[in-house]
XYZ file of C-alpha atoms in Angstrom:
313
model
C 94.026 -0.509 6.113
C 92.747 -2.153 9.349
C 90.240 0.657 9.705
C 89.065 0.118 6.105
C 88.686 -3.583 6.796
C 86.611 -2.902 9.925
C 84.428 -0.422 8.073
C 83.962 -2.974 5.271
C 82.894 -5.661 7.753
C 80.493 -3.244 9.455
C 78.961 -2.231 6.115
C 78.568 -5.884 5.111
C 76.930 -6.676 8.458
C 74.545 -3.720 8.162
C 73.610 -4.711 4.614
C 73.012 -8.297 5.710
C 70.867 -7.105 8.630
C 68.892 -4.794 6.351
C 68.339 -7.488 3.738
C 67.285 -10.188 6.177
C 65.100 -8.180 8.553
C 63.486 -5.446 6.490
C 61.458 -5.227 3.295
C 64.344 -3.641 1.381
C 66.802 -5.390 -0.943
C 69.641 -4.686 -3.393
C 70.562 -5.672 -6.931
C 73.388 -5.163 -9.394
C 74.022 -5.864 -13.083
C 77.088 -5.936 -15.303
C 77.561 -3.850 -18.463
C 75.368 -6.242 -20.454
C 72.429 -5.885 -18.076
C 72.913 -9.361 -16.566
C 72.255 -9.707 -12.850
C 75.445 -10.150 -10.848
C 73.850 -9.734 -7.421
C 70.369 -9.763 -5.910
C 69.371 -10.058 -2.257
C 68.752 -13.696 -1.275
C 65.101 -13.317 -0.235
C 64.158 -11.832 -3.621
C 66.353 -14.315 -5.490
C 64.432 -17.117 -3.779
C 61.055 -15.675 -4.813
C 62.270 -15.241 -8.396
C 64.065 -18.555 -8.860
C 62.599 -20.757 -11.559
C 63.209 -24.517 -11.352
C 66.918 -25.000 -12.161
C 67.193 -21.375 -13.298
C 68.368 -18.865 -10.649
C 68.130 -15.150 -11.494
C 71.898 -14.512 -11.291
C 73.382 -14.300 -14.779
C 70.053 -13.537 -16.469
C 69.053 -10.182 -18.029
C 67.343 -7.912 -15.515
C 64.365 -7.289 -17.820
C 63.896 -11.058 -18.285
C 63.669 -11.529 -14.531
C 61.295 -8.651 -13.743
C 58.309 -7.313 -15.640
C 56.793 -3.918 -15.028
C 53.278 -2.942 -14.108
C 52.497 -0.896 -17.210
C 49.252 0.521 -15.819
C 51.074 2.460 -13.108
C 51.569 6.168 -13.773
C 55.067 7.321 -14.660
C 56.275 3.941 -15.920
C 55.837 4.384 -19.663
C 59.507 3.612 -20.223
C 60.557 -0.007 -19.815
C 63.420 -1.483 -17.841
C 65.003 -2.421 -21.169
C 64.913 1.240 -22.227
C 66.787 2.364 -19.106
C 69.351 -0.429 -19.410
C 70.102 0.358 -23.052
C 70.079 4.151 -22.605
C 71.990 3.885 -19.295
C 69.591 6.183 -17.459
C 68.412 5.920 -13.880
C 64.868 5.146 -12.743
C 63.058 5.137 -9.413
C 60.091 3.449 -7.749
C 59.078 1.262 -10.685
C 56.508 -1.363 -9.637
C 57.687 -4.783 -10.867
C 56.815 -8.447 -10.446
C 58.383 -11.767 -11.541
C 58.498 -11.946 -15.349
C 57.717 -15.661 -15.518
C 57.716 -18.309 -12.819
C 56.946 -17.446 -9.196
C 55.719 -19.518 -6.286
C 54.129 -16.432 -4.740
C 52.246 -13.385 -5.998
C 54.983 -10.833 -5.354
C 55.284 -7.151 -6.159
C 58.271 -4.874 -5.583
C 59.149 -1.216 -5.986
C 62.487 -0.969 -7.777
C 65.033 1.828 -8.347
C 68.403 1.845 -10.098
C 71.167 4.027 -11.496
C 74.126 3.512 -13.855
C 77.587 3.057 -12.298
C 80.454 4.983 -13.933
C 84.059 4.260 -12.846
C 86.800 6.834 -12.293
C 87.757 6.637 -15.982
C 84.211 7.469 -17.089
C 83.456 3.911 -18.210
C 80.015 2.427 -17.691
C 80.191 -0.595 -15.353
C 76.551 -1.620 -15.098
C 73.624 -0.783 -12.852
C 73.218 -0.796 -9.105
C 69.943 -0.408 -7.314
C 67.567 -1.196 -4.505
C 64.012 -2.290 -4.014
C 61.296 -2.717 -1.436
C 58.408 -5.140 -1.024
C 55.050 -3.923 -2.335
C 53.184 -7.215 -1.936
C 51.244 -6.417 1.241
C 50.525 -2.884 0.044
C 49.163 -4.254 -3.246
C 47.034 -6.828 -1.419
C 45.643 -4.130 0.874
C 44.864 -1.906 -2.126
C 43.154 -4.815 -3.897
C 41.053 -5.527 -0.790
C 40.075 -1.852 -0.485
C 39.063 -1.870 -4.165
C 37.095 -5.081 -3.668
C 35.253 -3.653 -0.657
C 34.537 -0.430 -2.541
C 33.187 -2.124 -5.676
C 31.700 -5.446 -4.557
C 28.831 -6.430 -2.314
C 30.181 -8.095 0.806
C 27.300 -10.571 1.171
C 26.973 -11.921 -2.373
C 30.289 -11.019 -4.031
C 28.359 -9.320 -6.862
C 29.136 -5.833 -8.098
C 27.661 -3.262 -5.718
C 25.604 -0.162 -6.493
C 28.697 2.016 -7.063
C 30.356 -0.407 -9.471
C 27.096 -0.970 -11.348
C 26.654 2.787 -11.822
C 30.223 3.234 -13.091
C 29.843 0.242 -15.416
C 26.480 1.501 -16.685
C 27.907 4.967 -17.409
C 30.830 3.430 -19.324
C 28.605 1.015 -21.261
C 26.139 3.747 -22.258
C 29.011 6.005 -23.303
C 30.533 3.296 -25.503
C 27.135 2.317 -26.881
C 26.320 5.910 -27.886
C 29.601 6.194 -29.793
C 28.941 2.945 -31.655
C 25.156 3.488 -31.936
C 24.351 0.321 -30.014
C 21.666 -0.489 -27.460
C 22.031 -1.429 -23.803
C 19.330 -3.243 -21.849
C 18.825 -3.179 -18.096
C 16.957 -5.512 -15.771
C 15.877 -4.326 -12.328
C 14.932 -7.301 -10.158
C 13.007 -7.283 -6.915
C 12.562 -10.467 -4.871
C 9.167 -11.255 -3.396
C 8.637 -12.668 0.122
C 12.241 -12.178 1.356
C 10.947 -10.001 4.212
C 8.785 -12.939 5.358
C 11.896 -15.167 5.422
C 13.788 -12.592 7.510
C 10.867 -12.156 9.914
C 10.154 -15.876 10.401
C 13.557 -17.602 9.983
C 15.907 -14.753 10.885
C 18.327 -12.490 8.989
C 21.066 -15.142 8.886
C 18.790 -17.384 6.820
C 17.753 -14.366 4.753
C 21.425 -13.593 4.008
C 22.113 -17.214 3.024
C 19.089 -17.025 0.715
C 20.371 -13.850 -0.966
C 23.788 -15.481 -1.508
C 22.108 -18.425 -3.275
C 19.956 -16.056 -5.338
C 23.140 -14.282 -6.479
C 24.707 -17.560 -7.662
C 21.573 -18.580 -9.580
C 21.356 -15.136 -11.158
C 25.004 -15.279 -12.240
C 24.447 -18.672 -13.858
C 21.291 -17.464 -15.627
C 22.911 -14.354 -17.100
C 26.256 -15.999 -17.859
C 28.437 -13.887 -20.145
C 25.509 -11.818 -21.432
C 25.932 -9.008 -18.897
C 27.082 -7.676 -15.537
C 25.105 -8.699 -12.449
C 24.987 -6.563 -9.318
C 23.182 -6.174 -6.009
C 21.915 -2.687 -5.264
C 21.050 -3.495 -1.666
C 18.345 -5.363 0.271
C 16.589 -7.742 -2.116
C 17.095 -5.584 -5.225
C 19.398 -6.703 -8.038
C 20.424 -5.171 -11.354
C 21.680 -6.600 -14.651
C 23.313 -4.551 -17.432
C 23.167 -6.224 -20.851
C 25.320 -4.483 -23.498
C 24.433 -4.696 -27.204
C 20.971 -6.115 -26.582
C 17.595 -4.662 -27.570
C 15.688 -7.620 -29.035
C 12.363 -7.832 -27.191
C 11.996 -11.606 -27.657
C 15.550 -12.319 -26.475
C 15.126 -10.087 -23.423
C 11.707 -11.588 -22.637
C 13.066 -15.142 -22.849
C 15.965 -14.228 -20.569
C 13.688 -12.462 -18.059
C 11.292 -15.428 -17.944
C 14.238 -17.804 -17.496
C 15.619 -15.720 -14.610
C 12.215 -15.578 -12.882
C 11.736 -19.355 -13.256
C 15.250 -20.081 -11.959
C 14.983 -17.780 -8.938
C 11.505 -19.114 -8.109
C 12.682 -22.721 -7.678
C 12.751 -23.832 -3.993
C 15.914 -23.138 -1.936
C 17.221 -25.487 0.749
C 18.792 -23.662 3.701
C 19.591 -25.434 6.975
C 17.071 -28.134 6.163
C 14.283 -25.667 5.414
C 12.707 -25.450 1.953
C 12.115 -21.804 1.002
C 10.308 -20.491 -2.045
C 10.364 -16.845 -3.129
C 9.351 -14.954 -6.247
C 10.900 -12.384 -8.520
C 9.637 -9.427 -10.562
C 11.663 -7.720 -13.306
C 11.480 -4.290 -14.911
C 13.205 -3.871 -18.278
C 14.421 -0.675 -19.960
C 16.533 -0.337 -23.108
C 18.863 2.557 -23.972
C 18.833 4.795 -25.871
C 15.121 4.262 -26.589
C 14.088 4.400 -22.915
C 16.719 6.900 -21.839
C 20.176 7.889 -23.091
C 21.755 8.312 -19.636
C 22.035 6.125 -16.550
C 19.697 8.170 -14.365
C 16.835 8.113 -16.883
C 17.353 4.442 -17.721
C 17.315 3.390 -14.042
C 14.194 5.476 -13.362
C 12.370 3.909 -16.315
C 13.445 0.364 -15.417
C 12.116 1.104 -11.924
C 8.771 2.202 -13.389
C 8.643 -1.043 -15.395
C 9.397 -2.985 -12.200
C 6.552 -1.161 -10.445
C 4.254 -2.231 -13.301
C 5.423 -5.853 -13.005
C 4.575 -5.872 -9.313
C 1.200 -4.244 -9.967
C 0.415 -6.979 -12.500
C 0.659 -9.699 -9.887
C 4.420 -10.211 -9.378
C 6.438 -13.082 -10.801
C 6.430 -11.418 -14.239
C 8.566 -9.002 -16.251
C 7.424 -5.772 -17.844
C 9.090 -3.445 -20.353
C 9.118 0.299 -19.870
C 6.627 2.238 -21.960
C 5.824 5.935 -21.925
C 2.389 5.503 -20.357
C 4.131 4.290 -17.167
C 5.866 7.665 -16.794
C 2.617 9.539 -17.377
C 0.901 7.322 -14.820
C 3.627 8.006 -12.258
C 3.405 11.757 -12.869
C -0.373 11.624 -12.471
C -0.056 9.684 -9.194
C 2.473 12.214 -7.927
């Protein structure tokens, strides 16, 4: 009996050490699925004002990340069917002072008489892992300087938009933008000023486009806009002129007033190309025409531009 007592104290001490020092934690419910125990650090993160998690249904305390693979079945399903589950990503169902994520596992407890007693389980902290994954995704899909979508994200988005548009027989417009005189800014005022200028351009471009489309930076001083469900020439012309006028207003950076220009090439799918590669090429040809016509203007793609490019080649 003394030995059992010592072993019990040791187990309790080890559990306490594990709960307080590591990322792991434990939980337990009764037969009704109500929480009877949860490690203090998780209980603290879950506690709503005047409403601790103990005594509440497990699936009212945690909600699952339904986009994760292998988690089609809900916590409620496992509780009612009395089946075990493992490594389910969960987060607080309602109130939380922090953005927390956990991996959670559990199994039903059956006593010596074969009676179901509830669930017992464990969990581990996923918060830092999720934050790291989100940062990796952000770096992979967004331009570090401007915060706009980068070339990769724009291509994926364009492919998806064109695919959806073809199914629903809708049009998709694209703007390719090239800034004029940015190289002069870099050469005379330095790349730091040039970067600050590009960041301001991005904000103005976002405001100009608003909810009409997705704005991205392809690199250098080249930007792209994808405009779903739009093929009206007048609407696109008005928007292009508005963007050019907005981006051509003077910028104030470190006390210096800087003025640049902008040229835009416009192509519309499926008329100017059913796939991303063709549409981008034709928008680029339209941009080339805009620059050839004196810059600070927009031009639509037309077939003669392709013939002209082939002749030049």
